[in-house]
Short mmCIF file of C-alpha atoms in Angstrom, two decimals:
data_model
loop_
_atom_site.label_atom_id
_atom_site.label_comp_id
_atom_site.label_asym_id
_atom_site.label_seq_id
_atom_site.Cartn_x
_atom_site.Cartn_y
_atom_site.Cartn_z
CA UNK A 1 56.97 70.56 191.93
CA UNK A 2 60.51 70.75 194.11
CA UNK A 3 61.98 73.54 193.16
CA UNK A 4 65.14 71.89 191.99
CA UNK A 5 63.25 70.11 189.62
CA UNK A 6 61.82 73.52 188.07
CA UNK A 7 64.94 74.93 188.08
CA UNK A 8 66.38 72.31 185.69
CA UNK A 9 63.00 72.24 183.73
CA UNK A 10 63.40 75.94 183.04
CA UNK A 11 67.42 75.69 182.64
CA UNK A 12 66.43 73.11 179.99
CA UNK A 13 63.89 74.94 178.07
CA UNK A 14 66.62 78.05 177.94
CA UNK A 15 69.08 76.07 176.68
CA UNK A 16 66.29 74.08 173.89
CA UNK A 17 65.26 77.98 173.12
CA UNK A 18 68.88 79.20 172.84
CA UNK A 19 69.69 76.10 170.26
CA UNK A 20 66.88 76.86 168.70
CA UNK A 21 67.56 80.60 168.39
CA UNK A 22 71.24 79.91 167.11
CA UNK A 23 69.71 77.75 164.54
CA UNK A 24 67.81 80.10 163.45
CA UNK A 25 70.48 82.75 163.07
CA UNK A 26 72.46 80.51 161.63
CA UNK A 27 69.98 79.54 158.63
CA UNK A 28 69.27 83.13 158.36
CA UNK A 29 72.74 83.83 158.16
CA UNK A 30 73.43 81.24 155.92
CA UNK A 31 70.51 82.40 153.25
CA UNK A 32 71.76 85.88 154.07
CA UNK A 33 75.53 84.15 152.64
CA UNK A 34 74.02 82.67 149.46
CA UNK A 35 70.43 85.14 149.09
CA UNK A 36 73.18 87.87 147.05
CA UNK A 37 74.15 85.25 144.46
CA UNK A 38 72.71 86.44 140.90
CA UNK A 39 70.67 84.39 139.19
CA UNK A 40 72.71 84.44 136.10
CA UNK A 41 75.83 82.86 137.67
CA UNK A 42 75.07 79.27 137.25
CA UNK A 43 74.52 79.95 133.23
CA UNK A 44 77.89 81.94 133.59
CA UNK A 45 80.04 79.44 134.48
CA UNK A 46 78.10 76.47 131.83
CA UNK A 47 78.55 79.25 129.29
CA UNK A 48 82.22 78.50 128.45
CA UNK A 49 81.58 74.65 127.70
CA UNK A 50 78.30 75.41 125.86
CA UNK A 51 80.15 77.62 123.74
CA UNK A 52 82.55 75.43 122.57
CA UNK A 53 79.86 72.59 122.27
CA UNK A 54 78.10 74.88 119.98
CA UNK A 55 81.26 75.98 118.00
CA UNK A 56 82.89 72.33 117.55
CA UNK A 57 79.67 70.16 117.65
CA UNK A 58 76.21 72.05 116.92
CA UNK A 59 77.41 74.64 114.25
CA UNK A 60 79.27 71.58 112.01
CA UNK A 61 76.45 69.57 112.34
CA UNK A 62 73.97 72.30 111.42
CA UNK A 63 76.76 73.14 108.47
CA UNK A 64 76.29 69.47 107.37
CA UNK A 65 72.66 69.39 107.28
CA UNK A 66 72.79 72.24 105.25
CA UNK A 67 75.45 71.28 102.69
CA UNK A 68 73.76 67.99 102.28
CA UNK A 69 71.04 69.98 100.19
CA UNK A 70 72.95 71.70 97.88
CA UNK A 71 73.46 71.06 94.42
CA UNK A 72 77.21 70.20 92.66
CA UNK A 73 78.56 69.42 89.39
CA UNK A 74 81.60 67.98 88.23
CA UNK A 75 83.01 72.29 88.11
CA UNK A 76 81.06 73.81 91.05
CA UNK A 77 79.00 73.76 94.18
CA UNK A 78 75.74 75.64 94.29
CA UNK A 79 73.86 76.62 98.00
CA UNK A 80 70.40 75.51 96.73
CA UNK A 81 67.75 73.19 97.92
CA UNK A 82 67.51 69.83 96.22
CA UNK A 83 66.76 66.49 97.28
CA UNK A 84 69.01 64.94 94.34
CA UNK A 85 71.81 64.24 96.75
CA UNK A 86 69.84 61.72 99.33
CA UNK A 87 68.30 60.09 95.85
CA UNK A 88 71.36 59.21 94.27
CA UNK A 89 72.32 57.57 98.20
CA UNK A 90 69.45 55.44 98.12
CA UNK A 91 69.69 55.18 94.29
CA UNK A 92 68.04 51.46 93.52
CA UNK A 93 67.29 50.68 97.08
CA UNK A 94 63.80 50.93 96.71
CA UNK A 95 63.34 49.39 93.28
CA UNK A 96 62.18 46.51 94.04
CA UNK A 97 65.24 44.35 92.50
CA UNK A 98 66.27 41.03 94.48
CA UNK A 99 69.63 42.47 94.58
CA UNK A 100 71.35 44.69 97.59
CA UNK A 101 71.87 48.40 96.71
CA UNK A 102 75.27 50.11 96.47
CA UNK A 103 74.12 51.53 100.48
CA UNK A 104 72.22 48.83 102.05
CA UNK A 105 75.52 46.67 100.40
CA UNK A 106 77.91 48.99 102.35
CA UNK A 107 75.99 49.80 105.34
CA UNK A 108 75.39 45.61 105.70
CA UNK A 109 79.54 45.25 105.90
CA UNK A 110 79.88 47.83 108.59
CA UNK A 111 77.57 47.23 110.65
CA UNK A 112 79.29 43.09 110.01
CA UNK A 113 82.44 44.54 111.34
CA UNK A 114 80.47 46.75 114.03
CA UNK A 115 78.82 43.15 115.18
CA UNK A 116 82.25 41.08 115.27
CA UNK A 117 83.93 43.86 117.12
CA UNK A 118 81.50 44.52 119.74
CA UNK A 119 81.30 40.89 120.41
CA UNK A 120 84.78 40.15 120.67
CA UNK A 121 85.50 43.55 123.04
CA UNK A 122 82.64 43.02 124.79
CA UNK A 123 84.04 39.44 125.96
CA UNK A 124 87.78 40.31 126.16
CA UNK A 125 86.68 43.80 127.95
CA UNK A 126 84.58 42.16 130.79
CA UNK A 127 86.97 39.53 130.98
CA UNK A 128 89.77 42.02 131.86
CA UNK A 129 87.85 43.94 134.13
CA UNK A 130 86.41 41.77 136.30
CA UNK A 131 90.38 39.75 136.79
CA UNK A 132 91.59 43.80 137.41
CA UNK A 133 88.06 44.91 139.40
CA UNK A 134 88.01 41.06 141.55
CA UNK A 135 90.97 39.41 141.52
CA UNK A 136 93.80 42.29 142.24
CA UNK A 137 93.71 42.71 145.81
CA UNK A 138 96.02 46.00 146.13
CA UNK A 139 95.21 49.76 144.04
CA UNK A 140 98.64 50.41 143.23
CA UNK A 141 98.42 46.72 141.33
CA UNK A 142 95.15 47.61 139.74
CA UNK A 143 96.99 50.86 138.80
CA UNK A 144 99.72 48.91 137.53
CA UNK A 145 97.78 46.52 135.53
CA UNK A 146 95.19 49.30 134.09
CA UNK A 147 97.98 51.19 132.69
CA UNK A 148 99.20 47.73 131.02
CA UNK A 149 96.59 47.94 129.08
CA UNK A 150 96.71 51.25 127.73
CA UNK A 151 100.06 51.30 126.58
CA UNK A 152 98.85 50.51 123.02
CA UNK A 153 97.52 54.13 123.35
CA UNK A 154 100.61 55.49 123.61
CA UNK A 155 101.42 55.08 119.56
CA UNK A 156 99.07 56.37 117.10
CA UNK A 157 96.22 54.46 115.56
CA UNK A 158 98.29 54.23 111.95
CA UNK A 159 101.30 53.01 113.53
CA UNK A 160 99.27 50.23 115.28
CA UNK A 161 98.16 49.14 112.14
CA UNK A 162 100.81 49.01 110.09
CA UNK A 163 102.37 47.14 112.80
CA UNK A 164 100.70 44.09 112.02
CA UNK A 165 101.30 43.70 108.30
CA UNK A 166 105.36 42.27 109.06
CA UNK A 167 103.00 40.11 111.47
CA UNK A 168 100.45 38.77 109.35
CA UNK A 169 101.99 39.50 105.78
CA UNK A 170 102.22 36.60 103.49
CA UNK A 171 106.43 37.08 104.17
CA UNK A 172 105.52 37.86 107.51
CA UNK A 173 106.35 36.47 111.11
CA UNK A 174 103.05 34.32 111.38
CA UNK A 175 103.34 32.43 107.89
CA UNK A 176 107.40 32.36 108.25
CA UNK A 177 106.34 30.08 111.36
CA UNK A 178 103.74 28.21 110.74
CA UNK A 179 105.73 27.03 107.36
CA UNK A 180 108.55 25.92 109.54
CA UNK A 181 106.57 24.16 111.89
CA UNK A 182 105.25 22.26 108.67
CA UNK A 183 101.55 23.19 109.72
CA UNK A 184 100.78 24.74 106.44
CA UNK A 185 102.40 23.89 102.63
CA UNK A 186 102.05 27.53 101.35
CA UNK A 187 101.43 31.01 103.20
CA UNK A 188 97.97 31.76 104.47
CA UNK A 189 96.74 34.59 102.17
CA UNK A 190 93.68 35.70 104.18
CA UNK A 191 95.71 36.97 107.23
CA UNK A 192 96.45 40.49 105.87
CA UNK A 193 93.82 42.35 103.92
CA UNK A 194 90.67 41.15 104.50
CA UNK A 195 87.78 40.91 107.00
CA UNK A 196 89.81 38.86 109.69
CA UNK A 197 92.95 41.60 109.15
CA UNK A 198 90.08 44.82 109.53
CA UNK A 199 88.43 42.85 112.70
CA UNK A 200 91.33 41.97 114.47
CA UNK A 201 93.13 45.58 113.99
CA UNK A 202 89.72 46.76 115.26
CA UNK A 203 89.31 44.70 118.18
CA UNK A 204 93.09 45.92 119.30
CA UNK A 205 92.41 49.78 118.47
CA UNK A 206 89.24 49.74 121.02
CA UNK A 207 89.25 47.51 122.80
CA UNK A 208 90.10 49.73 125.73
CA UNK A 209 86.89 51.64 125.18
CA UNK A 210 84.95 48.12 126.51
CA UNK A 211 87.21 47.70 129.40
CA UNK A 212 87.53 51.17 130.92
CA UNK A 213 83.69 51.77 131.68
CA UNK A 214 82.81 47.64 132.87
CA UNK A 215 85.76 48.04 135.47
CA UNK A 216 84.28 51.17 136.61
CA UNK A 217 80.87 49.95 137.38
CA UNK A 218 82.26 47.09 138.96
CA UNK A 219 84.62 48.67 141.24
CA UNK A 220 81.55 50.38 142.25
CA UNK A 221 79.98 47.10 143.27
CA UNK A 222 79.09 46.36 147.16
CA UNK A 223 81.14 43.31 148.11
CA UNK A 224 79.11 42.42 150.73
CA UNK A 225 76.45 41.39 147.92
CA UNK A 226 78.84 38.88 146.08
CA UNK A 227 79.74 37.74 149.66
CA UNK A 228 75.69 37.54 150.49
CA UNK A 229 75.31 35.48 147.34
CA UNK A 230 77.86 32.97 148.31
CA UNK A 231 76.37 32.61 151.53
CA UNK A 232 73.33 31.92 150.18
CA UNK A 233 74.62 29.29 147.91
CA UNK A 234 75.02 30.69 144.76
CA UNK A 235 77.89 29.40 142.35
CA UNK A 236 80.37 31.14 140.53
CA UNK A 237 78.58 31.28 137.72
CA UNK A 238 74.79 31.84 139.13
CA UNK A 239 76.68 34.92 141.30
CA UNK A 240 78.09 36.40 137.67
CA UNK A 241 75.01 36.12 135.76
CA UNK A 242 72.48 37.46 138.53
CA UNK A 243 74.35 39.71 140.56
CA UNK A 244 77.43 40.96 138.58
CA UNK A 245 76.26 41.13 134.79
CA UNK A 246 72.64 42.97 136.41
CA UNK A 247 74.81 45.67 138.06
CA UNK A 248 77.63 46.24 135.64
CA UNK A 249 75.39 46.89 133.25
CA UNK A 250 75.73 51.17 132.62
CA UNK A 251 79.33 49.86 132.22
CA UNK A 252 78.22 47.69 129.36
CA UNK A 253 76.01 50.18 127.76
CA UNK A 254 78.50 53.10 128.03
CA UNK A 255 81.22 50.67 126.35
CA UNK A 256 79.18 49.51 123.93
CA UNK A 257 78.03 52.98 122.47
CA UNK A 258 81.86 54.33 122.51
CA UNK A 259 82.90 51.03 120.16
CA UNK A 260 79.73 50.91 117.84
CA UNK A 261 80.29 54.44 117.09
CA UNK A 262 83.66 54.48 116.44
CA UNK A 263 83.33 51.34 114.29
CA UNK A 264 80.58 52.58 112.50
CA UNK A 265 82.66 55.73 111.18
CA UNK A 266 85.82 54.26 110.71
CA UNK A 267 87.40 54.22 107.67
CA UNK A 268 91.34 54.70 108.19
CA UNK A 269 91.55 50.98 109.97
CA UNK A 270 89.48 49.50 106.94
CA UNK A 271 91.43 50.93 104.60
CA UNK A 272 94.95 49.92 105.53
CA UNK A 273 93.81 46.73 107.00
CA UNK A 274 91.23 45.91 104.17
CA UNK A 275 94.25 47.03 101.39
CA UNK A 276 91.54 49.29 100.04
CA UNK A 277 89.36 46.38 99.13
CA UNK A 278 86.74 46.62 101.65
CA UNK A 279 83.70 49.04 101.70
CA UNK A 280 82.44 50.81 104.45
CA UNK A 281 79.93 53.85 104.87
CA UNK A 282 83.31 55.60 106.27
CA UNK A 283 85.28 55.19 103.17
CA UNK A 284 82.51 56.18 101.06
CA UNK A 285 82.52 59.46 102.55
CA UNK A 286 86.00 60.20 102.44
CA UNK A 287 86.21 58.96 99.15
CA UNK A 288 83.53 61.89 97.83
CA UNK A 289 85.29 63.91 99.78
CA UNK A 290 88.75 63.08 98.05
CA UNK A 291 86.68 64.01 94.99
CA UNK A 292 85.33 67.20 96.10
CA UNK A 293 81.67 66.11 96.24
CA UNK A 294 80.58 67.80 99.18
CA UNK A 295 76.82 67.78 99.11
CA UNK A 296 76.61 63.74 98.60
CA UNK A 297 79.19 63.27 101.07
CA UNK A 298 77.16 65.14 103.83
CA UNK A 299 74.26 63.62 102.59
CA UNK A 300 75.51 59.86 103.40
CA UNK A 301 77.24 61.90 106.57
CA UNK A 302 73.47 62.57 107.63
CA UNK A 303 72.39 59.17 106.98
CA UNK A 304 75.29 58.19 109.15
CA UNK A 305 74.14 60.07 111.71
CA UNK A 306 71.02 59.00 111.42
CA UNK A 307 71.65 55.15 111.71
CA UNK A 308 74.16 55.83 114.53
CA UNK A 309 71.77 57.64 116.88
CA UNK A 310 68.85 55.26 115.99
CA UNK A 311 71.15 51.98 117.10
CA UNK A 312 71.81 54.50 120.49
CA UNK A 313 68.56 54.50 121.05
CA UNK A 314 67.69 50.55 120.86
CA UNK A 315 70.78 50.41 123.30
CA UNK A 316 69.09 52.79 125.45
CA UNK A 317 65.99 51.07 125.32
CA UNK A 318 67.11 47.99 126.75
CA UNK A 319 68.81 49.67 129.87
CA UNK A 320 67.90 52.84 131.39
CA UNK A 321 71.60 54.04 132.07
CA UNK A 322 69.88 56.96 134.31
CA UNK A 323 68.54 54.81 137.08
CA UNK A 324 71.07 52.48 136.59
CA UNK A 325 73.76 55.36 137.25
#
C-alpha cells in the first residue's frame, strides 16, 4: 500500500475514533445531566392538577354516590344505607304497565332534545368549519372569522335566552312581521315556549362546541391528499365523504361528546325556553333540590351519570379517538 494512501487510511480511522469518542462523552455526559433527576419529580409537578381534580371532580362525585343512599323525610336527612331513593326513581318502570314511567317519560324528552341538537350542530358546525378550515385562504381571516363566531360567548347563557323571547314572543318581532306581510291571520303560538323555542336556544348556546374541534382536525389535514383525490378524479362530493369526513372524524367525536353532555344536563335553557312546561332529567334534579331532597336528587344525579358515560362509550366505540389522534 503507497504510503499516502495509509496515511489517509489511518488519518481517517483517528478522526472515525475521535467522533466516536466525543459521542460517547457526550451521551455519557448527557445521562450524567439527567441520571441526578429524582424519581419523584414527574409525580411532583402532576401533583398540583391531580389535586384539584380530586378536590373539584373525584371528592363531589364520591360525595354524591354517597348521599344518594341516605335516607330523608319531609324534616330531616339521615346518613344511612337504603336503596329507597333509586326505587322511588324507577318507581313503575318495571311494572309491566303499557304506559311510560315518570323517568323513562323524562329521560325519552332529553335525550329528544339531545338528538335534534346534535343533528342540527353537527351540520351547521361542519358546515362552518370546513368554509373557515378550506375556503379562507389567509390566518389572520380565519382568525377574523373564528372569533365571529364566538361573539355570542361574550354574554351570558341567560341573557342569550331571554334575548329571543321579544324575537319569537307572540307580540314579538317574528309574528309582528309575518302578520304584516299577511302570511299568517293570527300570531304563531308555538314559537316561544315549547320544543322548537328549547331546540333552537340550544342549537345557538353550543353550537360552538361542534365547530371548534371539526375545524381543528381539519386544519390538520394534508392538502396534498384533497389535491391527490382530485387528481385522481374524485368529485366534490366523493373527496368529502372518503377523504374529509374519514379524517375529521376525532373532531366529530370530541364535538359530539361536549354537546350531548351539556344537553343532557341542562336544565336552565329548558326552563326559560320551555316556560317551565317541559321536563327534563336536569330540571328534575334541581327541582328536588329546590325542595331540599338531597338523597333522591343524587340518586337521579347518579343515574345521570350513568346514562351519560354509557352514551360516551357507544361514541367511543364507533371511533377510536386514540389512533385517530
Amino acid at each position: 500500500m503507497p504510503p499516502e494512501v495509509m496515511t489517509d487510511t489511518m488519518d481517517a480511522s483517528t478522526r472515525v475514533g475521535a467522533s466516536n469518542a466525543e459521542k460517547g462523552i457526550s451521551s455519557g455526559a448527557r445521562k450524567r445531566r439527567t441520571s441526578w433527576t429524582p424519581a419523584w419529580v414527574p409525580y411532583a409537578q402532576a401533583a398540583p392538577l391531580a389535586l384539584v381534580f380530586f378536590l373539584f371532580f373525584i371528592l363531589p362525585l364520591v360525595a354524591t354516590f354517597v348521599v344518594s343512599f341516605w335516607n330523608y323525610t319531609e324534616y330531616s336527612i339521615e346518613p344511612a344505607f337504603v336503596l329507597s331513593n333509586y326505587q322511588d326513581v324507577f318507581y313503575g318502570c318495571f311494572s309491566g304497565s303499557p304506559a311510560l314511567c315518570t323517568t323513562f317519560a323524562t329521560y325519552l324528552s332529553t335525550l329528544k332534545f339531545v338528538a335534534i341538537v346534535w343533528v342540527a350542530t353537527l351540520l351547521i358546525g361542519f358546515t362552518v368549519a370546513y368554509f373557515l378550515a378550506f375556503h379562507i385562504r389567509t390566518l389572520p381571516m380565519q382568525i377574523a372569522l373564528f372569533m365571529v363566531c364566538t361573539i355570542p360567548f361574550w354574554t351570558s347563557n341567560v341573557i342569550r335566552m331571554i334575548s329571543w323571547i321579544p324575537l319569537l314572543g307572540r307580540n314579538g318581532l317574528v309574528n309582528e312581521m309575518l302578520t304584516s306581510i299577511g302570511l299568517v291571520d293570527a300570531p304563531i303560538e308555538w314559537l316561544l315556549y315549547s320544543d322548537f323555542a328549547v331546540a333552537l336556544a340550544l342549537v345557538h348556546l353550543y353550537t360552538l362546541f361542534m365547530v371548534v374541534p371539526i375545524f381543528n382536525s381539519m386544519m390538520r389535514i394534508d392538502r396534498s391528499l384533497i389535491e391527490a383525490a382530485y387528481d385522481a378524479g374524485a368529485s366534490g362530493w366523493q373527496t368529502l365523504t372518503n377523504v374529509i369526513i374519514p379524517l375529521v372524524k376525532p373532531g366529530i367525536l370530541i364535538g359530539s361528546i361536549f354537546v350531548v353532555t351539556i344537553v343532557t344536563g341542562d336544565y336552565l335553557t329548558i326552563g326559560i325556553m320551555g316556560g317551565q312546561q317541559i321536563a327534563s332529567v336536569g330540571k328534575t334534579i334541581q327541582t328536588q333540590i329546590n325542595f331540599l331532597q338531597f338523597p333522591i336528587a343524587a340518586a337521579n344525579a347518579i343515574v345521570l351519570l350513568a346514562v351519560v358515560l354509557l352514551t360516551i362509550w357507544g361514541m367511543l366505540r364507533l371511533v377510536d379517538i386514540r389512533k385517530e389522534l
